[in-house]
Amino acid sequence: MHTHMPKGYECPFCRIVSGKEKQNNGTKQRDIIYQNEHVAAFIASKWWPNNKGHVLVVPNQHYENIYELPVEMAAEIHRVAQLTAFAMKNTYGCDGISTRQHNEPAGNQDVWHYHLHVYPRYEGDNLYMTKGVFTMPDERPYYAEKLRSWLINK
């Protein structure tokens, strides 16, 4: 399979799941809401204006896209996405949940590590008509703590 990763690509998701951080506004260890030996879930650093605190679920091992992802890993990712959805419903008070996943440049993929978005949805939130913006690290802990606390007490 052809890779779309540029030469010398430093994967931000591999970095975060390995416990490393960069001195930038990207994902921090405190953004992680769940991690086991297979997957990690964390508050995304890019938010949509009416869907704050959305989560990315990623395999700990690097797979560029859905074509490389083993089916057992896909099942574990969706298990954690379902847990995340329950946590959002119980802590954010959202009206629904959307998941989405992108592959290759034509499919809107822009990080070359498989990831599944889990969005809290609200009536009239216009998720698909708005653009994402990058957040500051101090904006994310409020959401991470809510979800992490629910997951720990589950």
Coordinates of C-alpha atoms in Angstrom, one line a residue:
M1 CA 0.0 0.0 0.0
H2 CA 1.2 3.5 -0.9
T3 CA 2.0 5.8 2.1
H4 CA 1.0 9.4 2.1
M5 CA 3.3 10.3 5.0
P6 CA 5.9 12.8 4.0
K7 CA 9.6 11.9 4.2
G8 CA 10.8 12.3 7.8
Y9 CA 7.2 12.4 9.2
E10 CA 7.0 12.6 13.0
C11 CA 3.7 11.1 14.0
P12 CA 2.0 13.2 16.7
F13 CA -0.2 10.2 17.8
C14 CA 2.7 7.8 18.2
R15 CA 4.4 10.5 20.3
I16 CA 1.5 11.0 22.6
V17 CA 0.8 7.3 23.1
S18 CA 4.4 6.7 23.9
G19 CA 4.2 9.3 26.7
K20 CA 6.2 12.1 25.0
E21 CA 5.1 15.7 24.6
K22 CA 6.3 18.6 22.5
Q23 CA 6.5 22.1 23.9
N24 CA 3.6 23.3 21.6
N25 CA -0.2 23.5 21.8
G26 CA -0.7 19.9 20.6
T27 CA -2.0 17.0 22.6
K28 CA -0.7 16.6 26.1
Q29 CA -0.6 13.6 28.5
R30 CA -3.3 15.1 30.6
D31 CA -5.6 15.1 27.5
I32 CA -5.6 11.3 27.5
I33 CA -8.9 10.0 28.9
Y34 CA -8.3 6.2 28.4
Q35 CA -5.4 4.0 27.4
N36 CA -4.8 0.3 27.4
E37 CA -2.2 -1.9 25.7
H38 CA -4.0 -1.5 22.3
V39 CA -5.5 1.9 22.1
A40 CA -5.6 5.4 23.5
A41 CA -8.4 8.0 23.6
F42 CA -7.7 11.7 24.1
I43 CA -9.3 15.1 23.8
A44 CA -8.6 16.4 20.3
S45 CA -6.5 19.6 20.1
K46 CA -8.6 20.8 17.2
W47 CA -12.2 21.7 18.0
W48 CA -15.4 22.6 16.2
P49 CA -17.1 25.6 17.8
N50 CA -20.3 23.9 18.9
N51 CA -18.8 20.4 19.7
K52 CA -16.0 21.2 22.2
G53 CA -14.2 18.4 23.9
H54 CA -14.4 15.8 21.1
V55 CA -12.2 12.7 21.4
L56 CA -9.8 10.8 19.1
V57 CA -9.4 7.1 19.5
V58 CA -6.2 5.7 18.1
P59 CA -4.3 2.4 18.0
N60 CA -1.1 2.6 20.1
Q61 CA 0.7 0.9 17.2
H62 CA 1.2 3.0 14.0
Y63 CA -1.2 2.1 11.2
E64 CA -1.6 4.8 8.6
N65 CA -5.2 4.2 7.6
I66 CA -8.1 1.8 7.5
Y67 CA -6.4 -0.3 4.9
E68 CA -3.6 -1.3 7.2
L69 CA -5.7 -1.6 10.4
P70 CA -6.2 -5.2 11.6
V71 CA -9.9 -6.1 12.2
E72 CA -9.2 -6.9 15.9
M73 CA -7.8 -3.4 16.4
A74 CA -10.8 -1.9 14.7
A75 CA -13.1 -3.8 17.1
E76 CA -11.1 -2.4 20.1
I77 CA -11.2 1.1 18.7
H78 CA -14.9 0.9 18.4
R79 CA -15.3 -0.6 21.9
V80 CA -13.5 2.4 23.3
A81 CA -15.4 4.8 21.0
Q82 CA -18.6 3.4 22.5
L83 CA -17.3 3.8 26.1
T84 CA -16.4 7.4 25.1
A85 CA -19.9 8.0 23.7
F86 CA -21.5 6.8 27.0
A87 CA -19.1 9.1 28.9
M88 CA -20.1 12.1 26.7
K89 CA -23.8 11.4 27.0
N90 CA -23.5 11.2 30.8
T91 CA -21.1 14.1 31.4
Y92 CA -21.6 16.6 28.6
G93 CA -25.4 16.2 28.4
C94 CA -25.2 16.1 24.6
D95 CA -28.2 15.2 22.4
G96 CA -26.3 12.6 20.3
I97 CA -22.9 11.3 19.1
S98 CA -21.2 11.3 15.7
T99 CA -18.2 9.3 14.7
R100 CA -16.1 9.9 11.6
Q101 CA -12.9 8.7 10.2
H102 CA -10.9 9.8 7.1
N103 CA -8.4 8.0 4.8
E104 CA -5.9 9.4 2.3
P105 CA -5.7 13.0 1.2
A106 CA -8.9 12.7 -1.0
G107 CA -10.7 11.4 2.1
N108 CA -9.6 14.4 4.2
Q109 CA -7.0 12.5 6.2
D110 CA -4.3 15.0 7.5
V111 CA -2.6 13.0 10.3
W112 CA -1.0 9.8 8.9
H113 CA -2.1 7.5 11.8
Y114 CA -5.5 5.9 11.9
H115 CA -7.9 7.8 14.2
L116 CA -11.6 7.8 14.9
H117 CA -13.3 11.0 15.9
V118 CA -16.1 10.9 18.5
Y119 CA -18.1 14.1 18.6
P120 CA -20.7 15.2 21.1
R121 CA -23.7 16.4 19.1
Y122 CA -26.3 19.0 20.0
E123 CA -29.5 20.0 18.2
G124 CA -28.6 22.6 15.5
D125 CA -24.9 22.4 16.2
N126 CA -24.0 22.6 12.4
L127 CA -21.0 20.4 12.9
Y128 CA -20.6 19.7 9.1
M129 CA -21.0 23.4 8.2
T130 CA -18.3 24.7 10.6
K131 CA -14.5 24.7 10.6
G132 CA -12.2 23.4 13.3
V133 CA -9.8 25.6 15.2
F134 CA -6.8 24.6 17.3
T135 CA -7.1 25.0 21.1
M136 CA -4.7 25.9 23.8
P137 CA -3.6 23.2 26.2
D138 CA -5.3 24.8 29.2
E139 CA -8.7 24.6 27.4
R140 CA -8.8 20.8 27.3
P141 CA -8.3 19.5 30.9
Y142 CA -11.9 20.4 31.9
Y143 CA -13.3 18.0 29.3
A144 CA -10.6 15.3 29.8
E145 CA -11.2 15.2 33.6
K146 CA -15.0 14.9 33.1
L147 CA -14.7 11.9 30.7
R148 CA -11.8 10.3 32.6
S149 CA -13.7 10.5 35.9
W150 CA -16.8 8.9 34.4
L151 CA -14.7 6.1 32.8
I152 CA -12.8 5.4 36.0
N153 CA -16.1 5.2 38.0
K154 CA -17.8 3.0 35.3

